[in-house]
C-alpha positions as a Markdown table, in Angstrom:
| # | Residue | x | y | z |
|---|---|---|---|---|
| 1 | Gly | 62.5 | 42.4 | 90.7 |
| 2 | Val | 66.2 | 42.2 | 90.0 |
| 3 | Ile | 68.4 | 44.9 | 91.6 |
| 4 | Ala | 71.7 | 45.3 | 89.8 |
| 5 | Gly | 74.0 | 48.2 | 89.0 |
| 6 | Gly | 71.9 | 50.7 | 90.9 |
| 7 | Ala | 68.6 | 50.0 | 89.2 |
| 8 | Leu | 65.7 | 47.5 | 89.4 |
| 9 | Ser | 64.5 | 45.5 | 86.4 |
| 10 | Arg | 61.2 | 43.6 | 86.4 |
| 11 | Phe | 60.8 | 40.0 | 85.1 |
| 12 | Lys | 57.4 | 38.5 | 84.7 |
| 13 | Gly | 56.5 | 34.8 | 85.2 |
| 14 | Arg | 53.4 | 32.8 | 85.5 |
| 15 | Met | 52.7 | 31.3 | 88.9 |
| 16 | Asp | 49.8 | 28.8 | 89.1 |
| 17 | Ser | 50.8 | 26.7 | 92.2 |
| 18 | Lys | 52.1 | 27.4 | 95.7 |
| 19 | Glu | 55.7 | 26.8 | 94.6 |
| 20 | His | 57.2 | 27.5 | 91.2 |
| 21 | Leu | 60.7 | 27.4 | 89.9 |
| 22 | Tyr | 61.9 | 30.2 | 87.7 |
| 23 | Ala | 65.1 | 30.7 | 85.7 |
| 24 | Ile | 66.2 | 34.2 | 85.0 |
| 25 | Tyr | 69.3 | 34.6 | 82.8 |
| 26 | Leu | 71.5 | 37.6 | 83.8 |
| 27 | Pro | 75.0 | 38.7 | 82.7 |
| 28 | Ala | 76.2 | 38.8 | 86.3 |
| 29 | Lys | 75.1 | 38.0 | 89.8 |
| 30 | Pro | 72.5 | 40.6 | 90.9 |
| 31 | Asp | 72.8 | 42.7 | 94.1 |
| 32 | Ala | 69.3 | 41.6 | 95.3 |
| 33 | Leu | 66.0 | 39.9 | 94.3 |
| 34 | Val | 62.6 | 41.1 | 95.4 |
| 35 | Phe | 59.5 | 39.0 | 94.7 |
| 36 | Asp | 56.5 | 41.1 | 93.7 |
| 37 | Pro | 58.5 | 44.4 | 93.9 |
| 38 | Asp | 55.5 | 46.7 | 93.5 |
| 39 | His | 53.2 | 44.6 | 95.8 |
| 40 | Asp | 50.7 | 44.4 | 92.9 |
| 41 | Phe | 48.7 | 41.3 | 94.0 |
| 42 | Leu | 47.3 | 39.6 | 97.1 |
| 43 | Arg | 49.9 | 37.2 | 98.5 |
| 44 | Glu | 51.5 | 36.1 | 101.7 |
| 45 | Ile | 55.2 | 35.5 | 102.0 |
| 46 | Pro | 55.8 | 33.8 | 105.4 |
| 47 | Lys | 59.6 | 34.4 | 105.2 |
| 48 | Leu | 61.5 | 36.9 | 103.2 |
| 49 | Asn | 64.7 | 35.1 | 102.2 |
| 50 | Trp | 66.9 | 38.2 | 101.9 |
| 51 | Gly | 70.6 | 37.7 | 102.6 |
| 52 | Pro | 72.5 | 40.3 | 104.6 |
| 53 | Glu | 74.2 | 41.5 | 101.4 |
| 54 | Glu | 70.8 | 42.2 | 99.8 |
| 55 | Leu | 69.5 | 44.6 | 102.5 |
| 56 | Ala | 71.3 | 47.8 | 101.4 |
| 57 | Pro | 70.4 | 47.5 | 97.7 |
| 58 | Ile | 66.8 | 46.8 | 98.7 |
| 59 | Leu | 66.7 | 49.8 | 101.0 |
| 60 | Glu | 68.1 | 52.0 | 98.3 |
| 61 | Phe | 66.4 | 50.7 | 95.1 |
| 62 | Ala | 63.2 | 48.7 | 96.0 |
| 63 | Pro | 60.1 | 50.5 | 94.6 |
| 64 | Cys | 57.8 | 49.7 | 97.6 |
| 65 | Gly | 58.3 | 51.4 | 100.9 |
| 66 | Leu | 57.2 | 48.3 | 102.8 |
| 67 | Asp | 60.3 | 46.4 | 101.5 |
| 68 | Arg | 62.6 | 49.4 | 102.0 |
| 69 | Thr | 61.3 | 49.8 | 105.6 |
| 70 | Glu | 61.9 | 46.1 | 106.3 |
| 71 | Ala | 65.4 | 46.2 | 104.9 |
| 72 | Met | 66.2 | 49.2 | 107.1 |
| 73 | Arg | 64.8 | 47.3 | 110.2 |
| 74 | Arg | 67.0 | 44.3 | 109.4 |
| 75 | Leu | 70.1 | 46.5 | 108.8 |
| 76 | Leu | 69.6 | 48.0 | 112.3 |
| 77 | Ala | 68.6 | 44.8 | 114.1 |
| 78 | Ser | 72.1 | 44.1 | 115.6 |
| 79 | Asn | 75.3 | 46.0 | 115.7 |
| 80 | Pro | 74.7 | 48.1 | 112.5 |
| 81 | Thr | 77.8 | 49.2 | 110.7 |
| 82 | Pro | 78.6 | 52.9 | 110.3 |
| 83 | Glu | 78.1 | 52.4 | 106.6 |
| 84 | Ser | 74.6 | 51.1 | 107.1 |
| 85 | Ile | 73.7 | 53.9 | 109.4 |
| 86 | Ser | 75.1 | 56.4 | 106.9 |
| 87 | Leu | 73.0 | 54.9 | 104.1 |
| 88 | Ile | 69.9 | 54.9 | 106.2 |
| 89 | Glu | 70.4 | 58.5 | 107.1 |
| 90 | Arg | 70.8 | 59.4 | 103.4 |
| 91 | Met | 67.7 | 57.5 | 102.4 |
| 92 | Ile | 65.6 | 59.1 | 105.2 |
| 93 | Arg | 66.8 | 62.6 | 104.2 |
| 94 | Ala | 65.8 | 62.0 | 100.6 |
| 95 | Asp | 62.4 | 60.6 | 101.6 |
| 96 | Asn | 61.0 | 64.0 | 102.1 |
| 97 | Gly | 57.5 | 63.9 | 100.6 |
| 98 | Met | 54.2 | 64.4 | 102.4 |
| 99 | Phe | 53.7 | 60.6 | 102.5 |
| 100 | Pro | 57.2 | 59.1 | 103.1 |
| 101 | Ser | 58.1 | 55.8 | 101.4 |
| 102 | Ile | 60.0 | 54.5 | 104.4 |
| 103 | Thr | 57.0 | 54.1 | 106.8 |
| 104 | Thr | 58.8 | 54.7 | 110.1 |
| 105 | Ile | 62.1 | 55.9 | 111.5 |
| 106 | Gln | 61.5 | 54.4 | 114.9 |
| 107 | Pro | 64.2 | 51.7 | 114.5 |
| 108 | Leu | 66.8 | 54.4 | 113.8 |
| 109 | Gly | 65.6 | 56.5 | 116.8 |
| 110 | Asn | 65.8 | 53.5 | 119.1 |
| 111 | Leu | 69.6 | 53.4 | 118.5 |
| 112 | Ala | 69.8 | 56.6 | 120.6 |
| 113 | Lys | 72.9 | 57.7 | 118.9 |
| 114 | Pro | 73.9 | 61.3 | 119.6 |
| 115 | Glu | 75.5 | 61.7 | 116.2 |
| 116 | Leu | 72.0 | 61.4 | 114.6 |
| 117 | Arg | 70.8 | 64.5 | 116.5 |
| 118 | Gly | 71.3 | 66.7 | 113.4 |
| 119 | Leu | 69.1 | 64.4 | 111.3 |
| 120 | Phe | 66.3 | 64.3 | 113.8 |
| 121 | Leu | 66.4 | 68.1 | 114.3 |
| 122 | Asp | 66.2 | 68.6 | 110.5 |
| 123 | Leu | 63.2 | 66.2 | 110.4 |
| 124 | Leu | 61.3 | 68.6 | 112.6 |
| 125 | Gln | 60.6 | 70.5 | 109.4 |
| 126 | His | 59.5 | 67.5 | 107.4 |
| 127 | Lys | 56.3 | 67.7 | 105.3 |
| 128 | Ser | 54.9 | 64.7 | 107.1 |
| 129 | Phe | 53.4 | 65.4 | 110.5 |
| 130 | Gly | 54.0 | 61.8 | 111.5 |
| 131 | Arg | 57.7 | 62.0 | 110.5 |
| 132 | Arg | 58.0 | 65.1 | 112.6 |
| 133 | Ala | 56.5 | 63.5 | 115.6 |
| 134 | Glu | 58.8 | 60.5 | 115.3 |
| 135 | Ala | 61.8 | 62.8 | 115.1 |
| 136 | Val | 60.6 | 64.4 | 118.4 |
| 137 | Ser | 60.4 | 61.0 | 120.0 |
| 138 | Ala | 63.9 | 60.1 | 118.7 |
| 139 | Leu | 65.3 | 63.3 | 120.2 |
| 140 | Ala | 63.8 | 62.4 | 123.6 |
| 141 | Lys | 66.0 | 59.3 | 123.6 |
| 142 | Leu | 69.2 | 61.3 | 123.3 |
| 143 | Pro | 71.1 | 63.0 | 126.2 |
| 144 | Glu | 69.5 | 66.3 | 127.2 |
| 145 | Glu | 70.9 | 69.3 | 125.3 |
| 146 | Ala | 69.8 | 72.9 | 125.7 |
| 147 | Ala | 69.3 | 73.8 | 122.1 |
| 148 | Thr | 67.2 | 70.7 | 121.5 |
| 149 | Thr | 65.1 | 71.4 | 124.6 |
| 150 | Ala | 64.5 | 74.9 | 123.4 |
| 151 | Lys | 63.2 | 73.6 | 120.0 |
| 152 | Leu | 60.9 | 71.1 | 121.7 |
| 153 | Arg | 59.5 | 73.7 | 124.0 |
| 154 | Ala | 58.8 | 75.9 | 121.0 |
| 155 | Leu | 56.7 | 73.1 | 119.5 |
| 156 | Ile | 54.2 | 73.2 | 122.3 |
| 157 | Asn | 51.8 | 75.7 | 120.7 |
| 158 | Ala | 48.4 | 76.0 | 119.1 |
| 159 | Thr | 49.6 | 75.9 | 115.5 |
| 160 | Asp | 51.9 | 72.9 | 115.1 |
| 161 | Pro | 50.2 | 69.5 | 114.4 |
| 162 | Val | 48.6 | 67.8 | 117.3 |
| 163 | Asp | 50.8 | 64.7 | 117.0 |
| 164 | Val | 53.9 | 66.9 | 117.2 |
| 165 | Val | 52.7 | 68.8 | 120.2 |
| 166 | Val | 51.8 | 65.6 | 122.0 |
| 167 | Ala | 55.1 | 64.0 | 121.2 |
| 168 | Ser | 56.9 | 67.2 | 122.4 |
| 169 | Ile | 55.1 | 67.1 | 125.8 |
| 170 | Lys | 56.1 | 63.5 | 126.3 |
| 171 | Ala | 59.7 | 64.2 | 125.2 |
| 172 | Leu | 60.1 | 67.1 | 127.6 |
| 173 | Asp | 58.5 | 65.1 | 130.4 |
| 174 | Lys | 61.1 | 62.4 | 129.7 |
| 175 | Leu | 64.1 | 64.7 | 129.3 |
| 176 | Asn | 63.6 | 67.0 | 132.3 |
| 177 | Pro | 60.1 | 67.1 | 133.8 |
| 178 | Lys | 60.9 | 69.5 | 136.6 |
| 179 | Ala | 62.6 | 72.1 | 134.3 |
| 180 | Asn | 59.8 | 71.9 | 131.7 |
| 181 | Gly | 56.8 | 71.8 | 134.0 |
| 182 | Asp | 55.9 | 75.4 | 133.0 |
| 183 | Val | 55.5 | 74.7 | 129.3 |
| 184 | Ile | 53.7 | 71.5 | 130.0 |
| 185 | Arg | 51.2 | 73.5 | 132.1 |
| 186 | Lys | 50.8 | 75.9 | 129.2 |
| 187 | Ala | 49.7 | 72.9 | 127.1 |
| 188 | Leu | 46.6 | 72.5 | 129.3 |
| 189 | Ser | 45.0 | 75.5 | 127.5 |
| 190 | Ile | 45.8 | 74.4 | 124.0 |
| 191 | Pro | 42.7 | 73.2 | 122.2 |
| 192 | Ser | 42.8 | 70.0 | 120.2 |
| 193 | Leu | 40.5 | 67.3 | 118.8 |
| 194 | Arg | 39.2 | 65.1 | 121.6 |
| 195 | Gly | 41.4 | 67.1 | 124.0 |
| 196 | Gln | 44.5 | 65.1 | 123.2 |
| 197 | Ile | 47.0 | 67.8 | 124.1 |
| 198 | Lys | 45.3 | 68.6 | 127.4 |
| 199 | Ala | 45.1 | 64.9 | 128.3 |
| 200 | Thr | 48.8 | 64.3 | 127.6 |
| 201 | Ala | 49.8 | 67.4 | 129.6 |
| 202 | Thr | 47.5 | 66.4 | 132.4 |
| 203 | Glu | 49.0 | 62.9 | 132.6 |
| 204 | Ala | 52.5 | 64.3 | 132.6 |
| 205 | Leu | 51.7 | 66.7 | 135.4 |
| 206 | Lys | 49.9 | 64.1 | 137.5 |
| 207 | Lys | 53.2 | 62.1 | 137.4 |
| 208 | Gly | 55.0 | 65.1 | 138.9 |
| 209 | Ser | 56.3 | 66.8 | 135.9 |
| 210 | Gly | 57.1 | 70.1 | 137.4 |
| 211 | Gly | 53.7 | 70.2 | 138.9 |
| 212 | Leu | 54.0 | 68.8 | 142.4 |
| 213 | Gly | 50.6 | 68.2 | 143.8 |
| 214 | Phe | 48.9 | 69.0 | 140.5 |
| 215 | Glu | 45.2 | 68.5 | 140.5 |
| 216 | Pro | 43.5 | 68.7 | 137.1 |
| 217 | Ser | 40.6 | 71.2 | 136.8 |
| 218 | Ala | 37.1 | 70.0 | 136.2 |
C-alpha cells in the first residue's frame, strides 16, 4: 500500500520466500508504505519499519484500523506535537460508526490533557458502547470539574450500557469518592448481567467511597 497525495494505492507482488525484494516505480517519494494494507492474509511482521514521518499519513489514510491504531499509539508515545494531537482528535471524531476503525482511544486518554475534555464529553454520545466507556475513563484522568461530574453521575442508571455505567462508577470513585457516595450507593440496586454494576459499586463503597463502614448486604 502506497500512501501519497492523500490517497492509498495498492501494488501487487508475488512473495514465495521469507524475504523478497520489490521495485515500485513512482513519480515521487510517497508519504508512507504499508505492507498488506488490508490485512488480507495470514502473516507475522515482527517489526513495523515505519519512520516518524509516515505515522500521520498511516493514521489518516491506512484502510485497516489496526495500522491506524498503531500509528496513533506511536504518535503519542513521547512528547506528541500539538499537530499530532489535533490530527488524532480529528480522526477520532470522524470515526463515529458502531464499530470504530481506531480500536481504542486509551493512549489519548492517558495524556490527561484538559484541552481534550470537549472531545471526551462528545464521545459520551458515540454509537459504540465501548468508545463511550473509554471516554468516561479518560474524563476520570482529568481534574475534577462540576459539569463533567454531573454528566458522569447521570450515566449511573438502568438504561445506559453496562460498560458505561461501570466506567462511570469507577470514574466518580476516582474523582471524588466522598461527594459521589450517594450515587454509587444508588448503583447497588441497578440490575445487570452477572451483577457487574452492583459488584463495581460494592467494591467502591468497601474502599470508603462515601460509604464509611459500608457492609454489603447478603
